[in-house]
């Protein structure tokens, strides 16, 4: 009789463990916790500028910005200024150049924000948090005019935090 009770109790215990699935559920929960990305704000983040360029190029595709040639930028930490440069095809309507410049400014900001969560994302009428801290030296010009800055239709410095509109250079000589 004792052997029969032991076998029944053992069978019931095994059945209880198998039916609850406690062991597997614990593993799944642990895996889920490990897969959560760390989104805490860190100090002294080093931005991967090559990744910023790749992200900007992906955001400013040829479909939406068919007149764009290539993107370039230069970060001048000592002057707290970042140049964003976008030559456009020679058939680009002049009135679209400020739109291209604003789109690049927002894409640049958002690419930085992907790496540094403390940077506010851009919005319709806001270039983003990166530009609250850095002056923007923005240049958009016809590709043929690359060596003639006096012909840059957009050649403007937007002071940090001003969110000034990007305009066509009023001193342009055609």
PDB file of C-alpha atoms in Angstrom:
ATOM      1  CA  UNK A   1       0.000   0.000   0.000  1.00  0.00           C
ATOM      2  CA  UNK A   2       2.753   2.394   0.780  1.00  0.00           C
ATOM      3  CA  UNK A   3       4.316   1.785  -2.622  1.00  0.00           C
ATOM      4  CA  UNK A   4       0.995   2.456  -4.306  1.00  0.00           C
ATOM      5  CA  UNK A   5       0.582   5.795  -2.391  1.00  0.00           C
ATOM      6  CA  UNK A   6       4.121   6.840  -3.292  1.00  0.00           C
ATOM      7  CA  UNK A   7       3.547   6.116  -6.983  1.00  0.00           C
ATOM      8  CA  UNK A   8       0.218   8.011  -6.981  1.00  0.00           C
ATOM      9  CA  UNK A   9       1.704  11.015  -5.146  1.00  0.00           C
ATOM     10  CA  UNK A  10       4.738  11.061  -7.461  1.00  0.00           C
ATOM     11  CA  UNK A  11       2.526  10.837 -10.536  1.00  0.00           C
ATOM     12  CA  UNK A  12       0.321  13.687  -9.216  1.00  0.00           C
ATOM     13  CA  UNK A  13       3.397  15.852  -8.515  1.00  0.00           C
ATOM     14  CA  UNK A  14       4.849  15.244 -11.976  1.00  0.00           C
ATOM     15  CA  UNK A  15       1.466  15.951 -13.556  1.00  0.00           C
ATOM     16  CA  UNK A  16       1.148  19.219 -11.575  1.00  0.00           C
ATOM     17  CA  UNK A  17       4.614  20.448 -12.633  1.00  0.00           C
ATOM     18  CA  UNK A  18       4.090  19.557 -16.303  1.00  0.00           C
ATOM     19  CA  UNK A  19       0.620  21.112 -16.505  1.00  0.00           C
ATOM     20  CA  UNK A  20       1.613  24.445 -14.949  1.00  0.00           C
ATOM     21  CA  UNK A  21       4.611  25.003 -17.195  1.00  0.00           C
ATOM     22  CA  UNK A  22       6.392  26.981 -14.472  1.00  0.00           C
ATOM     23  CA  UNK A  23       9.848  26.204 -15.718  1.00  0.00           C
ATOM     24  CA  UNK A  24       9.244  27.368 -19.314  1.00  0.00           C
ATOM     25  CA  UNK A  25       7.290  30.469 -18.315  1.00  0.00           C
ATOM     26  CA  UNK A  26      10.172  31.595 -16.110  1.00  0.00           C
ATOM     27  CA  UNK A  27      12.645  31.258 -18.988  1.00  0.00           C
ATOM     28  CA  UNK A  28      10.401  33.197 -21.388  1.00  0.00           C
ATOM     29  CA  UNK A  29      10.003  36.037 -18.903  1.00  0.00           C
ATOM     30  CA  UNK A  30      13.750  36.205 -18.354  1.00  0.00           C
ATOM     31  CA  UNK A  31      14.386  36.342 -22.120  1.00  0.00           C
ATOM     32  CA  UNK A  32      11.816  39.108 -22.523  1.00  0.00           C
ATOM     33  CA  UNK A  33      13.441  41.172 -19.789  1.00  0.00           C
ATOM     34  CA  UNK A  34      16.875  40.759 -21.374  1.00  0.00           C
ATOM     35  CA  UNK A  35      15.624  41.951 -24.803  1.00  0.00           C
ATOM     36  CA  UNK A  36      14.426  45.358 -23.550  1.00  0.00           C
ATOM     37  CA  UNK A  37      16.798  48.059 -24.887  1.00  0.00           C
ATOM     38  CA  UNK A  38      18.441  50.478 -22.487  1.00  0.00           C
ATOM     39  CA  UNK A  39      16.857  53.861 -23.204  1.00  0.00           C
ATOM     40  CA  UNK A  40      18.152  55.717 -20.171  1.00  0.00           C
ATOM     41  CA  UNK A  41      19.760  59.095 -20.867  1.00  0.00           C
ATOM     42  CA  UNK A  42      23.543  58.916 -20.625  1.00  0.00           C
ATOM     43  CA  UNK A  43      26.110  61.680 -20.208  1.00  0.00           C
ATOM     44  CA  UNK A  44      29.031  62.347 -22.597  1.00  0.00           C
ATOM     45  CA  UNK A  45      27.684  60.338 -25.531  1.00  0.00           C
ATOM     46  CA  UNK A  46      30.014  60.065 -28.518  1.00  0.00           C
ATOM     47  CA  UNK A  47      27.967  60.447 -31.695  1.00  0.00           C
ATOM     48  CA  UNK A  48      28.821  58.137 -34.581  1.00  0.00           C
ATOM     49  CA  UNK A  49      28.840  60.730 -37.368  1.00  0.00           C
ATOM     50  CA  UNK A  50      29.089  58.124 -40.126  1.00  0.00           C
ATOM     51  CA  UNK A  51      25.846  56.614 -38.844  1.00  0.00           C
ATOM     52  CA  UNK A  52      24.264  60.077 -38.796  1.00  0.00           C
ATOM     53  CA  UNK A  53      25.180  60.467 -42.480  1.00  0.00           C
ATOM     54  CA  UNK A  54      23.753  57.038 -43.350  1.00  0.00           C
ATOM     55  CA  UNK A  55      20.527  57.844 -41.505  1.00  0.00           C
ATOM     56  CA  UNK A  56      20.200  61.227 -43.234  1.00  0.00           C
ATOM     57  CA  UNK A  57      20.746  59.670 -46.643  1.00  0.00           C
ATOM     58  CA  UNK A  58      18.053  57.096 -45.884  1.00  0.00           C
ATOM     59  CA  UNK A  59      15.603  59.764 -44.686  1.00  0.00           C
ATOM     60  CA  UNK A  60      16.212  62.136 -47.615  1.00  0.00           C
ATOM     61  CA  UNK A  61      15.610  59.681 -50.408  1.00  0.00           C
ATOM     62  CA  UNK A  62      15.551  60.499 -54.091  1.00  0.00           C
ATOM     63  CA  UNK A  63      11.817  59.803 -54.253  1.00  0.00           C
ATOM     64  CA  UNK A  64      10.880  62.646 -51.909  1.00  0.00           C
ATOM     65  CA  UNK A  65      13.804  64.912 -52.812  1.00  0.00           C
ATOM     66  CA  UNK A  66      14.498  64.199 -56.488  1.00  0.00           C
ATOM     67  CA  UNK A  67      16.741  67.243 -56.985  1.00  0.00           C
ATOM     68  CA  UNK A  68      19.211  66.322 -54.245  1.00  0.00           C
ATOM     69  CA  UNK A  69      22.710  65.344 -55.369  1.00  0.00           C
ATOM     70  CA  UNK A  70      24.532  64.299 -52.196  1.00  0.00           C
ATOM     71  CA  UNK A  71      24.684  65.328 -48.553  1.00  0.00           C
ATOM     72  CA  UNK A  72      27.638  66.603 -46.611  1.00  0.00           C
ATOM     73  CA  UNK A  73      28.196  68.093 -43.190  1.00  0.00           C
ATOM     74  CA  UNK A  74      30.973  69.282 -40.908  1.00  0.00           C
ATOM     75  CA  UNK A  75      30.813  69.493 -37.128  1.00  0.00           C
ATOM     76  CA  UNK A  76      32.920  72.291 -35.636  1.00  0.00           C
ATOM     77  CA  UNK A  77      32.887  71.574 -31.894  1.00  0.00           C
ATOM     78  CA  UNK A  78      35.304  74.429 -31.158  1.00  0.00           C
ATOM     79  CA  UNK A  79      32.824  76.923 -32.675  1.00  0.00           C
ATOM     80  CA  UNK A  80      29.671  75.048 -31.577  1.00  0.00           C
ATOM     81  CA  UNK A  81      28.575  75.114 -35.228  1.00  0.00           C
ATOM     82  CA  UNK A  82      27.523  72.400 -37.630  1.00  0.00           C
ATOM     83  CA  UNK A  83      27.521  72.956 -41.390  1.00  0.00           C
ATOM     84  CA  UNK A  84      24.922  71.064 -43.381  1.00  0.00           C
ATOM     85  CA  UNK A  85      25.516  71.131 -47.112  1.00  0.00           C
ATOM     86  CA  UNK A  86      23.210  69.903 -49.868  1.00  0.00           C
ATOM     87  CA  UNK A  87      24.071  70.568 -53.508  1.00  0.00           C
ATOM     88  CA  UNK A  88      21.051  70.131 -55.757  1.00  0.00           C
ATOM     89  CA  UNK A  89      20.634  69.392 -59.446  1.00  0.00           C
ATOM     90  CA  UNK A  90      20.737  72.398 -61.735  1.00  0.00           C
ATOM     91  CA  UNK A  91      17.045  72.041 -62.621  1.00  0.00           C
ATOM     92  CA  UNK A  92      15.851  72.378 -58.995  1.00  0.00           C
ATOM     93  CA  UNK A  93      13.351  75.226 -58.580  1.00  0.00           C
ATOM     94  CA  UNK A  94      14.914  77.915 -56.368  1.00  0.00           C
ATOM     95  CA  UNK A  95      11.794  78.142 -54.183  1.00  0.00           C
ATOM     96  CA  UNK A  96      12.274  74.495 -53.111  1.00  0.00           C
ATOM     97  CA  UNK A  97      15.800  75.028 -51.775  1.00  0.00           C
ATOM     98  CA  UNK A  98      14.722  76.298 -48.323  1.00  0.00           C
ATOM     99  CA  UNK A  99      12.447  73.243 -48.005  1.00  0.00           C
ATOM    100  CA  UNK A 100      15.387  70.970 -48.781  1.00  0.00           C
ATOM    101  CA  UNK A 101      17.490  72.791 -46.188  1.00  0.00           C
ATOM    102  CA  UNK A 102      14.822  72.488 -43.482  1.00  0.00           C
ATOM    103  CA  UNK A 103      14.299  68.800 -44.270  1.00  0.00           C
ATOM    104  CA  UNK A 104      18.037  68.168 -43.969  1.00  0.00           C
ATOM    105  CA  UNK A 105      18.223  70.070 -40.664  1.00  0.00           C
ATOM    106  CA  UNK A 106      15.395  67.946 -39.220  1.00  0.00           C
ATOM    107  CA  UNK A 107      16.801  64.676 -40.567  1.00  0.00           C
ATOM    108  CA  UNK A 108      20.233  65.516 -39.131  1.00  0.00           C
ATOM    109  CA  UNK A 109      18.708  66.299 -35.741  1.00  0.00           C
ATOM    110  CA  UNK A 110      16.629  63.121 -35.691  1.00  0.00           C
ATOM    111  CA  UNK A 111      19.626  60.997 -36.707  1.00  0.00           C
ATOM    112  CA  UNK A 112      21.545  62.421 -33.730  1.00  0.00           C
ATOM    113  CA  UNK A 113      18.511  61.845 -31.466  1.00  0.00           C
ATOM    114  CA  UNK A 114      18.560  58.134 -32.323  1.00  0.00           C
ATOM    115  CA  UNK A 115      21.959  57.932 -30.620  1.00  0.00           C
ATOM    116  CA  UNK A 116      21.381  60.500 -27.861  1.00  0.00           C
ATOM    117  CA  UNK A 117      17.938  60.224 -26.275  1.00  0.00           C
ATOM    118  CA  UNK A 118      18.311  63.634 -24.599  1.00  0.00           C
ATOM    119  CA  UNK A 119      17.999  65.367 -28.001  1.00  0.00           C
ATOM    120  CA  UNK A 120      14.416  66.423 -28.732  1.00  0.00           C
ATOM    121  CA  UNK A 121      13.032  65.185 -32.054  1.00  0.00           C
ATOM    122  CA  UNK A 122      12.143  67.656 -34.785  1.00  0.00           C
ATOM    123  CA  UNK A 123       8.569  68.703 -35.462  1.00  0.00           C
ATOM    124  CA  UNK A 124       6.793  70.502 -38.305  1.00  0.00           C
ATOM    125  CA  UNK A 125       7.932  73.959 -37.151  1.00  0.00           C
ATOM    126  CA  UNK A 126      10.957  72.936 -35.055  1.00  0.00           C
ATOM    127  CA  UNK A 127      14.372  71.793 -36.285  1.00  0.00           C
ATOM    128  CA  UNK A 128      14.947  69.784 -33.114  1.00  0.00           C
ATOM    129  CA  UNK A 129      16.957  69.782 -29.907  1.00  0.00           C
ATOM    130  CA  UNK A 130      20.379  69.458 -31.528  1.00  0.00           C
ATOM    131  CA  UNK A 131      19.854  72.897 -33.061  1.00  0.00           C
ATOM    132  CA  UNK A 132      18.903  74.345 -29.667  1.00  0.00           C
ATOM    133  CA  UNK A 133      22.544  73.798 -28.674  1.00  0.00           C
ATOM    134  CA  UNK A 134      24.431  74.291 -31.975  1.00  0.00           C
ATOM    135  CA  UNK A 135      24.498  77.004 -34.602  1.00  0.00           C
ATOM    136  CA  UNK A 136      23.422  75.734 -38.017  1.00  0.00           C
ATOM    137  CA  UNK A 137      25.419  76.860 -41.051  1.00  0.00           C
ATOM    138  CA  UNK A 138      23.182  75.688 -43.882  1.00  0.00           C
ATOM    139  CA  UNK A 139      24.097  75.746 -47.563  1.00  0.00           C
ATOM    140  CA  UNK A 140      21.998  74.632 -50.520  1.00  0.00           C
ATOM    141  CA  UNK A 141      23.182  75.487 -54.002  1.00  0.00           C
ATOM    142  CA  UNK A 142      23.243  74.270 -57.558  1.00  0.00           C
ATOM    143  CA  UNK A 143      25.852  71.588 -58.094  1.00  0.00           C
ATOM    144  CA  UNK A 144      27.469  73.677 -60.846  1.00  0.00           C
ATOM    145  CA  UNK A 145      28.068  76.517 -58.343  1.00  0.00           C
ATOM    146  CA  UNK A 146      30.025  74.497 -55.789  1.00  0.00           C
ATOM    147  CA  UNK A 147      33.103  76.731 -56.033  1.00  0.00           C
ATOM    148  CA  UNK A 148      31.119  79.994 -56.034  1.00  0.00           C
ATOM    149  CA  UNK A 149      29.601  80.629 -52.558  1.00  0.00           C
ATOM    150  CA  UNK A 150      28.259  83.993 -53.732  1.00  0.00           C
ATOM    151  CA  UNK A 151      25.794  81.964 -55.852  1.00  0.00           C
ATOM    152  CA  UNK A 152      24.489  79.764 -53.010  1.00  0.00           C
ATOM    153  CA  UNK A 153      20.727  80.282 -52.885  1.00  0.00           C
ATOM    154  CA  UNK A 154      20.672  79.145 -49.264  1.00  0.00           C
ATOM    155  CA  UNK A 155      23.722  80.275 -47.316  1.00  0.00           C
ATOM    156  CA  UNK A 156      22.593  81.107 -43.828  1.00  0.00           C
ATOM    157  CA  UNK A 157      23.577  80.744 -40.196  1.00  0.00           C
ATOM    158  CA  UNK A 158      20.690  79.873 -37.899  1.00  0.00           C
ATOM    159  CA  UNK A 159      21.776  80.694 -34.328  1.00  0.00           C
ATOM    160  CA  UNK A 160      21.354  77.961 -31.723  1.00  0.00           C
ATOM    161  CA  UNK A 161      17.870  77.920 -30.239  1.00  0.00           C
ATOM    162  CA  UNK A 162      16.440  80.520 -32.628  1.00  0.00           C
ATOM    163  CA  UNK A 163      14.607  78.134 -34.975  1.00  0.00           C
ATOM    164  CA  UNK A 164      14.716  80.952 -37.569  1.00  0.00           C
ATOM    165  CA  UNK A 165      13.150  80.120 -40.933  1.00  0.00           C
ATOM    166  CA  UNK A 166      15.535  79.189 -43.715  1.00  0.00           C
ATOM    167  CA  UNK A 167      15.262  81.672 -46.545  1.00  0.00           C
ATOM    168  CA  UNK A 168      16.634  82.272 -50.016  1.00  0.00           C
ATOM    169  CA  UNK A 169      19.764  84.408 -49.914  1.00  0.00           C
ATOM    170  CA  UNK A 170      18.589  87.983 -50.622  1.00  0.00           C
ATOM    171  CA  UNK A 171      22.076  88.930 -51.924  1.00  0.00           C
ATOM    172  CA  UNK A 172      22.191  86.315 -54.641  1.00  0.00           C
ATOM    173  CA  UNK A 173      23.633  87.449 -57.925  1.00  0.00           C
ATOM    174  CA  UNK A 174      22.489  85.598 -60.990  1.00  0.00           C
TER     175      UNK A 174
END
